[in-house]
Short mmCIF file of C-alpha atoms in Angstrom, two decimals:
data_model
loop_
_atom_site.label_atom_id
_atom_site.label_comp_id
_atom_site.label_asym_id
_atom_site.label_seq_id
_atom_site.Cartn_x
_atom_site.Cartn_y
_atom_site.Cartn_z
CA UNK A 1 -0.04 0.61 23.38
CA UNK A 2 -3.18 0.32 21.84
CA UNK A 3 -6.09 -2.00 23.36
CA UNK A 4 -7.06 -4.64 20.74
CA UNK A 5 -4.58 -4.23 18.26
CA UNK A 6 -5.28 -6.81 16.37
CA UNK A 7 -8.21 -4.96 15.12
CA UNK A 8 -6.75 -1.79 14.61
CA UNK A 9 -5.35 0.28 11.39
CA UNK A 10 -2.74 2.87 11.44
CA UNK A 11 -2.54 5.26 8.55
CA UNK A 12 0.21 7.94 8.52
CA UNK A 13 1.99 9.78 5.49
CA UNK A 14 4.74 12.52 4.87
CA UNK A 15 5.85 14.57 2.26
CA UNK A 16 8.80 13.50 -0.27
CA UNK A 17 11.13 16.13 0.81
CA UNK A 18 14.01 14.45 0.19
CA UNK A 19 15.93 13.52 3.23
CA UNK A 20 14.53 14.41 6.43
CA UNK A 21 16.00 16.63 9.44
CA UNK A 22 16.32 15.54 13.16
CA UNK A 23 13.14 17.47 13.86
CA UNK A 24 11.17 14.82 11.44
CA UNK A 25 12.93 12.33 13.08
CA UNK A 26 12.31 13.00 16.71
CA UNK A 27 8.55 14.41 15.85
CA UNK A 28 7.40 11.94 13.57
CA UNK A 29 9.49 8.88 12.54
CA UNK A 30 11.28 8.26 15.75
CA UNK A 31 7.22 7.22 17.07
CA UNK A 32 6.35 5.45 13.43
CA UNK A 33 9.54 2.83 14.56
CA UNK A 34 8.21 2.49 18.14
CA UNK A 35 4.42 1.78 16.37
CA UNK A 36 5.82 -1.48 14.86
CA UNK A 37 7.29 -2.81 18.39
CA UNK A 38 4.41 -1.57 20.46
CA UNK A 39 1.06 -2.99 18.43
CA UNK A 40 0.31 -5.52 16.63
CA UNK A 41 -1.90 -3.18 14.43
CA UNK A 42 -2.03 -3.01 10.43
CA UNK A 43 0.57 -0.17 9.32
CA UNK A 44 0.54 1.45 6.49
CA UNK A 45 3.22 4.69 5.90
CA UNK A 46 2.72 6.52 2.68
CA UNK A 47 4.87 8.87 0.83
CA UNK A 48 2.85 11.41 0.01
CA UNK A 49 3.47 12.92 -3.33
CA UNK A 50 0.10 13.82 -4.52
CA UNK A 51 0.35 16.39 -1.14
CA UNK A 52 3.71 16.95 -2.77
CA UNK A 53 2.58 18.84 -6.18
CA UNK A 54 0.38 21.30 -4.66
CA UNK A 55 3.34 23.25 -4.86
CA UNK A 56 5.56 23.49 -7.91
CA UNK A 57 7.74 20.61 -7.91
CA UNK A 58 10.52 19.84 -10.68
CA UNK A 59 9.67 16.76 -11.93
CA UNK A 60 13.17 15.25 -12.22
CA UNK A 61 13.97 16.25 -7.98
CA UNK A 62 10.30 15.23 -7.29
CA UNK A 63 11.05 11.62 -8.40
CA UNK A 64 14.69 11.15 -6.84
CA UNK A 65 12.80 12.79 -3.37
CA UNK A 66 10.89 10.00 -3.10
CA UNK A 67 13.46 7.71 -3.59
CA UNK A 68 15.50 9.65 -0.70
CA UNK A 69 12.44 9.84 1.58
CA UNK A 70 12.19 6.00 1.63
CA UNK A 71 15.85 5.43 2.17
CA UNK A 72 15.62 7.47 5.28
CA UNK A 73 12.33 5.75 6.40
CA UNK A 74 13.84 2.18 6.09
CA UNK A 75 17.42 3.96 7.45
CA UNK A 76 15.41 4.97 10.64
CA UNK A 77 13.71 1.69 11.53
CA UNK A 78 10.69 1.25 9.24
CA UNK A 79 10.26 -2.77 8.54
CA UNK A 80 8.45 -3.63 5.13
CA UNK A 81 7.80 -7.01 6.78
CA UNK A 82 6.07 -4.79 9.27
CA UNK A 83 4.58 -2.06 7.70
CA UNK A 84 3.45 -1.27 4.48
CA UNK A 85 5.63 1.56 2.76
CA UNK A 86 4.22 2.82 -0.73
CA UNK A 87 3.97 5.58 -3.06
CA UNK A 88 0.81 7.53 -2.60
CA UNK A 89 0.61 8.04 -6.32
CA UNK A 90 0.65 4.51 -7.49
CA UNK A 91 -2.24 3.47 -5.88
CA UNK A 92 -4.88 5.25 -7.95
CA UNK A 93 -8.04 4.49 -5.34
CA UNK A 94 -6.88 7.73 -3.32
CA UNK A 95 -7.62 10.17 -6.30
CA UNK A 96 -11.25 8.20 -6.46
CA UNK A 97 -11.74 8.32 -2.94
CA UNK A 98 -11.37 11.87 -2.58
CA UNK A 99 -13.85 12.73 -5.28
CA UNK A 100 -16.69 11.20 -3.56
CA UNK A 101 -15.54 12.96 -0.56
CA UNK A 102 -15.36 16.34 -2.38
CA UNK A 103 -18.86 16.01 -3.25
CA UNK A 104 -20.14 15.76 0.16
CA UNK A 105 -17.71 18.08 2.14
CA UNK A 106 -19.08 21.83 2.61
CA UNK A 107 -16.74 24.14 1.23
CA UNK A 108 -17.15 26.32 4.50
CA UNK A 109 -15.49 23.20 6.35
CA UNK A 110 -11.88 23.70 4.16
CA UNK A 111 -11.82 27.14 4.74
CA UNK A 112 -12.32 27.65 7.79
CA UNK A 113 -9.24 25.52 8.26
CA UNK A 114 -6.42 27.19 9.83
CA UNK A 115 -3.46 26.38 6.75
CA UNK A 116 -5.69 27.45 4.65
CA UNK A 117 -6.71 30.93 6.35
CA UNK A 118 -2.94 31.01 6.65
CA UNK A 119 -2.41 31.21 2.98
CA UNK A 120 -5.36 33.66 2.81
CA UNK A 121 -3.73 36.08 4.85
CA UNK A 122 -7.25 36.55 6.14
CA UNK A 123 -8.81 38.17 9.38
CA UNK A 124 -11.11 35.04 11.45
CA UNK A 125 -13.76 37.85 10.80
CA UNK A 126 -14.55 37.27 7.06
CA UNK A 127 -16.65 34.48 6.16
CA UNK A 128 -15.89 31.69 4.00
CA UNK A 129 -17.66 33.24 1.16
CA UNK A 130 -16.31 36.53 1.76
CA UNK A 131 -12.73 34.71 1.34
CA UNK A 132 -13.13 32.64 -1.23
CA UNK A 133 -15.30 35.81 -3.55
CA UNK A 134 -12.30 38.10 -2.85
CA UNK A 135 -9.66 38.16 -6.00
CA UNK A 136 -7.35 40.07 -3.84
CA UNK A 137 -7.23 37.39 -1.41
CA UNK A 138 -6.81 34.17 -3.42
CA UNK A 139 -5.51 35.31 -6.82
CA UNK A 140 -2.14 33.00 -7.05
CA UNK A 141 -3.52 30.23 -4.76
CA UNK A 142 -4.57 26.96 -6.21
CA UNK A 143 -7.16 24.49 -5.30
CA UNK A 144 -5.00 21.63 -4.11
CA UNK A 145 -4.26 24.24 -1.46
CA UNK A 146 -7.76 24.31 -0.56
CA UNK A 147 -8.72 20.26 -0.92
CA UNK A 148 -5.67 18.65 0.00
CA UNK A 149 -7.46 18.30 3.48
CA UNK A 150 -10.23 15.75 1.81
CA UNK A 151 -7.78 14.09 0.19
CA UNK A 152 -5.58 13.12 3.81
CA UNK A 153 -9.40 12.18 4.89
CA UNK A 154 -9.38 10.02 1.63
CA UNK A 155 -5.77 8.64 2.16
CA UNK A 156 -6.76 7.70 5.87
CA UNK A 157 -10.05 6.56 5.35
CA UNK A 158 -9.42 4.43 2.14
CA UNK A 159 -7.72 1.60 4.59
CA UNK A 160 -10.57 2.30 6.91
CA UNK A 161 -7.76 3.59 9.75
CA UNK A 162 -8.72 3.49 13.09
CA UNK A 163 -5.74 5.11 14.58
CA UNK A 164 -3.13 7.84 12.96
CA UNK A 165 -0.37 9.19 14.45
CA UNK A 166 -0.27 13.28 14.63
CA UNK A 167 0.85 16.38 16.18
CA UNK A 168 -1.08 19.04 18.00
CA UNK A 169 -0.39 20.63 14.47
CA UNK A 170 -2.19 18.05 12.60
CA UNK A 171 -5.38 17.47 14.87
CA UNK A 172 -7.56 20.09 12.88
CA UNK A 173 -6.92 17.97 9.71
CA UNK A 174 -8.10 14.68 11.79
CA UNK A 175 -11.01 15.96 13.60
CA UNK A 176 -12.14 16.91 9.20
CA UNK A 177 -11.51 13.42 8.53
CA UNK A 178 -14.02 12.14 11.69
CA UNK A 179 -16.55 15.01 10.12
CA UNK A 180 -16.19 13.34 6.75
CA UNK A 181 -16.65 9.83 7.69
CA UNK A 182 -19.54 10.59 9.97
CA UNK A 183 -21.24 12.93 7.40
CA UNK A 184 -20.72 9.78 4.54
CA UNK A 185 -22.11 7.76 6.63
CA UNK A 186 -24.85 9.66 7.53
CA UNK A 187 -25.79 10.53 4.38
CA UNK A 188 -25.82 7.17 2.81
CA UNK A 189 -26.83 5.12 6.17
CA UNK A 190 -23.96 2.76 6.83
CA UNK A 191 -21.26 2.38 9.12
CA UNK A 192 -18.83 1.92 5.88
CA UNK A 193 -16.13 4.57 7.86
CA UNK A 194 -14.41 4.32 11.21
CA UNK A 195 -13.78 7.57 13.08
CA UNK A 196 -10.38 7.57 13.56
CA UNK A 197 -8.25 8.42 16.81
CA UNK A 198 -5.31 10.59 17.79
CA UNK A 199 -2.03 8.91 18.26
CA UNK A 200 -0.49 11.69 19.85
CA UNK A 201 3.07 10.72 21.49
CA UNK A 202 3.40 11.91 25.70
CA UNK A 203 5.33 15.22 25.39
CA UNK A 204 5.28 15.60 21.27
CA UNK A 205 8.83 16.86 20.46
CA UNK A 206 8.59 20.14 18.83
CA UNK A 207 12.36 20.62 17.85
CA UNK A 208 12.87 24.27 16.55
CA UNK A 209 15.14 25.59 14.40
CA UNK A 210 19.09 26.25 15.43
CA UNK A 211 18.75 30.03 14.32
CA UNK A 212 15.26 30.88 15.34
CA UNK A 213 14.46 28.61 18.14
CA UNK A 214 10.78 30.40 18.09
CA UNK A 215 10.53 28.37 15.15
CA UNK A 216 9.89 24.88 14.32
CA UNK A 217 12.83 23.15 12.74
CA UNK A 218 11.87 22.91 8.87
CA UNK A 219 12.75 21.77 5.49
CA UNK A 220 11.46 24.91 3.81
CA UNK A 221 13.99 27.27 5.85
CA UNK A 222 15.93 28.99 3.26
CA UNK A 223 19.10 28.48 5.60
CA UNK A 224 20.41 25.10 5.49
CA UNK A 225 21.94 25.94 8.99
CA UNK A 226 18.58 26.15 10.83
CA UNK A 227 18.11 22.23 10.68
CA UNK A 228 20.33 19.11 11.44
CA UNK A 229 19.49 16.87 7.96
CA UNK A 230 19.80 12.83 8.89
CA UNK A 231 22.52 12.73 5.95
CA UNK A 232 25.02 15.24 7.71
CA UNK A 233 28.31 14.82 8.61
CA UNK A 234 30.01 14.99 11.93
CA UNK A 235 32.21 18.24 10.93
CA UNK A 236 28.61 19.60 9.59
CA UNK A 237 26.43 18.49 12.84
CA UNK A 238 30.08 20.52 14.86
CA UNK A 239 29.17 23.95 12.75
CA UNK A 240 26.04 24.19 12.95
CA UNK A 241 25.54 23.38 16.14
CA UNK A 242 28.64 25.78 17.29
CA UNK A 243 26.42 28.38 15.86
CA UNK A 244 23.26 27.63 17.17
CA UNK A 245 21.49 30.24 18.91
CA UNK A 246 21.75 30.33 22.55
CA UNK A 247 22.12 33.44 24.75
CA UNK A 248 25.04 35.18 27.02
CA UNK A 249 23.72 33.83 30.54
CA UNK A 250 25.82 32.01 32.18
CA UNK A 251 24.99 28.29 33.73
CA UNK A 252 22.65 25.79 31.85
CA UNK A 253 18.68 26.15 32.64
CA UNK A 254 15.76 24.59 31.08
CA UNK A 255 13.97 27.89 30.39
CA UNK A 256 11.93 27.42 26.99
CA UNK A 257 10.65 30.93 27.00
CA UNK A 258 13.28 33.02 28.30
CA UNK A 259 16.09 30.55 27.50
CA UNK A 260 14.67 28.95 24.24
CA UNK A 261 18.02 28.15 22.16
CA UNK A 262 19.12 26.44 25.10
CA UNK A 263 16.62 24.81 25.60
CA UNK A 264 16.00 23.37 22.61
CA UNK A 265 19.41 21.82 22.66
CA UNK A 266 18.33 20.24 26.05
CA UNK A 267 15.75 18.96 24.29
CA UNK A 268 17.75 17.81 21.20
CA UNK A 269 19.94 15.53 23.78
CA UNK A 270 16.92 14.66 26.08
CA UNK A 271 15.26 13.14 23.43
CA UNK A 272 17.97 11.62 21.42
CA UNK A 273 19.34 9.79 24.85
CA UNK A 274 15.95 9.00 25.91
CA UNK A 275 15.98 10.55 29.51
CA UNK A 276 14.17 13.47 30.99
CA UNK A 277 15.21 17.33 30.79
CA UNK A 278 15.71 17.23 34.46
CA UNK A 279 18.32 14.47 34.30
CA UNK A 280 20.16 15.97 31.41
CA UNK A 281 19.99 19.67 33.29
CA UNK A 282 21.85 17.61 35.73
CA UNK A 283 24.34 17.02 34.40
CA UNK A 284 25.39 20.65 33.19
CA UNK A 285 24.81 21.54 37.14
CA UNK A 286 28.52 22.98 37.37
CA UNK A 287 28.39 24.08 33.78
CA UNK A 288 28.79 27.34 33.34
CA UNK A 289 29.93 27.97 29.76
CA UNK A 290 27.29 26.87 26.56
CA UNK A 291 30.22 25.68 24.25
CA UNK A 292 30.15 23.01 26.68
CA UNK A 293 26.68 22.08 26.29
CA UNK A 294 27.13 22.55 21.97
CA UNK A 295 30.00 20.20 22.57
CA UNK A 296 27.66 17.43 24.15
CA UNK A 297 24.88 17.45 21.90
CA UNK A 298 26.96 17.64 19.03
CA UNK A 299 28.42 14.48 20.43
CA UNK A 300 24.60 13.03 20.95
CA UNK A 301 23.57 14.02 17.40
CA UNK A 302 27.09 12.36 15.89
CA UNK A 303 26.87 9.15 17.64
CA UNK A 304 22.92 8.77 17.41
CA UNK A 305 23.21 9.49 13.47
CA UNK A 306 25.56 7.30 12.63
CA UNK A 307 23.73 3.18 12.56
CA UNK A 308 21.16 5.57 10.63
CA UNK A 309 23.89 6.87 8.19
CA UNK A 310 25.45 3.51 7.58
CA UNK A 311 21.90 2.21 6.82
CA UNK A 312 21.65 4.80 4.03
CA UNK A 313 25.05 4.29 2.43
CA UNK A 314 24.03 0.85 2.14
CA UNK A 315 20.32 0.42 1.24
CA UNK A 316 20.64 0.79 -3.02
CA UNK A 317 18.04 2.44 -5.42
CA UNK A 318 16.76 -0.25 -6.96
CA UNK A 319 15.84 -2.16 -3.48
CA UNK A 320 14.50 0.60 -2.20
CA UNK A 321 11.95 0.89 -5.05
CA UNK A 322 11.46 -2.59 -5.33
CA UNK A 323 9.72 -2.15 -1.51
CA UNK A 324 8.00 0.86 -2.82
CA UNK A 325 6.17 -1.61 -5.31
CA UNK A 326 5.79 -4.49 -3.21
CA UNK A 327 3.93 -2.20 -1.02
CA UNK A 328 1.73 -0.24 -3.50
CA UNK A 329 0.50 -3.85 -4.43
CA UNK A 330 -0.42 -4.35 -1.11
CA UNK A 331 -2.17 -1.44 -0.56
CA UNK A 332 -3.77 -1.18 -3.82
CA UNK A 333 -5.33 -4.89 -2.91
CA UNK A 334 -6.75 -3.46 -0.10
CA UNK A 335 -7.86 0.26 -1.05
CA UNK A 336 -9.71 -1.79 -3.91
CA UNK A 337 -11.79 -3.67 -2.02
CA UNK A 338 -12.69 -1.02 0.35
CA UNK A 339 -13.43 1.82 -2.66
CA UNK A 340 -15.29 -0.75 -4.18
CA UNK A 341 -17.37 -0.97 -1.11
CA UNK A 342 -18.06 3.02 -1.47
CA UNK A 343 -18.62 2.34 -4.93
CA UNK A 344 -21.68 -0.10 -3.94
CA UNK A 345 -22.76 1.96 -0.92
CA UNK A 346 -23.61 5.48 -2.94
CA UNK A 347 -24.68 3.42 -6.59
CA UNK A 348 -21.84 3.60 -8.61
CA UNK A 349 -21.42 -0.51 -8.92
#
């Protein structure tokens, strides 16, 4: 829980993917729900679709995945009494933000980050420069690839967050937005920007995908049957599970490198019962075949799916925009005021 809440901001977004998987779920939005029972703190979740069209969206699925993504945000727990829930896009003080951030931020500092070098292909030998000079290197690659980073610091910053919630994934991104808060301030002698904390859950779950459990679970594996989706059915949850990979030893262990299918269905039922791996191991003791252990956790995954399912089936389209808007207005009241403050601070008003 978070001392002083009452004084504290949390700022967190995600991409309009359309409906999430279990390992969104259990990473990310399973912790988001617990955030608005645990502080008392201002919340604001964002759906993220400026993020979104750094990579080529259709415009026509772009728009109906936004609509999905909020479904299965207010089907998992997230209150609009509790939080605010908008559309990144449709509160226009982001975009703004970011610009004055993008003319402070070094270049060198958004290269050297590791997505980035990622896309680059490069060696950690070559210098920014070096990188960004080489045609080879970035022909094909846009700039939202490179930026996008400023503009999360702009998305957190613009409600003046103190606290976000992350994974061990995202704390590179967070540790740029404390660099660009503390170089705006510097620069223009105020204390206009909080540097925000790490909300980083005990034991992040990393769930990994059902056919490569090296892998984290993910919406951008071309095989549908590496992921459980929130919107699957029980005879879909059965098959994929049934062919999750696991190994040919027999008895159930908790063995994440030499075991990691099985393990990562441990995990799956750990987390989704809310006990520890040792207490589910336990229960497998005299287990000696793994189609009993697929046969639990499909069980787990059915039964913990389902109030979320029903929520879905019966939140409509039109309410589920209608809290969209309510909750742009919100934030726009807010990122407003604060922009306007930047807008003082460095001369613009």
């Amino acid at each position: 829980m978070l001392k002083n809440a009452a004084s504290k901001v949390i700022f967190s977004g995600i991409q309009p993917t359309g409906t999430p998987h279990l390992g969104n779920y259990l990473g990310a939005l399973y912790n988001w729900v617990q955030l608005q029972k645990t502080t008392d703190a201002t919340i604001y979740y964002s759906i993220v679709d400026l993020h979104a069209i750094t990579m080529p969206q259709n415009p026509a699925t772009l728009r109906q995945a936004k609509i999905d993504m909020a479904k299965s945000l207010l089907a998992c727990g997230i209150d609009p009494k509790r939080s605010v829930l908008f559309e990144q896009s449709k509160v226009k003080e982001h975009a703004e933000l970011q610009w004055i951030f993008n003319c402070i931020t070094p270049v060198g500092w958004l290269s050297r980050m590791t997505q980035w070098k990622s896309k680059l292909g490069t060696n950690t030998s070559s210098t920014h420069s070096q990188s960004l000079s080489d045609e080879t290197l970035t022909t094909g690659l846009k700039m939202g690839l490179l930026d996008y980073p400023v503009l999360q610091a702009a998305d957190i910053l613009l409600y003046k967050a103190t606290h976000v919630p992350v994974g061990e994934d995202q704390l590179q991104h967070l540790e740029l937005t404390r660099d660009v808060a503390t170089l705006f301030n510097k620069t223009f002698k105020t204390k206009l920007f909080p540097l925000p904390e790490a909300i980083v859950p005990p034991a992040t779950k990393r769930i990994m995908s059902l056919r490569q459990p090296g892998s984290k679970m993910s919406k951008s594996d071309p095989s549908d049957q590496s992921r459980i989706n929130l919107t699957d059915g029980p005879d879909e949850i059965r098959s994929k599970i049934s062919r999750a990979q696991t190994d040919g030893i027999r008895g159930i262990t908790f063995d994440p490198v030499n075991r990691p299918g099985v393990a990562n269905l441990l995990s799956i039922q750990a987390e989704l019962e809310g006990r520890t791996i040792e207490q589910v191991v336990e229960d497998f003791q005299s287990v000696q075949s793994n189609k009993q252990l697929k046969d639990r956790v499909t069980e787990v995954i059915v039964e913990a799916l389902k109030p979320i399912q029903a929520e879905m089936s019966r939140l409509d389209a039109g309410y589920v925009q209608q809290v969209l808007d309510d909750g742009a207005d919100k934030a726009r009241s807010v990122a407003s005021e604060n922009l306007h403050s930047c807008f003082k601070t460095i001369g613009l008003v």
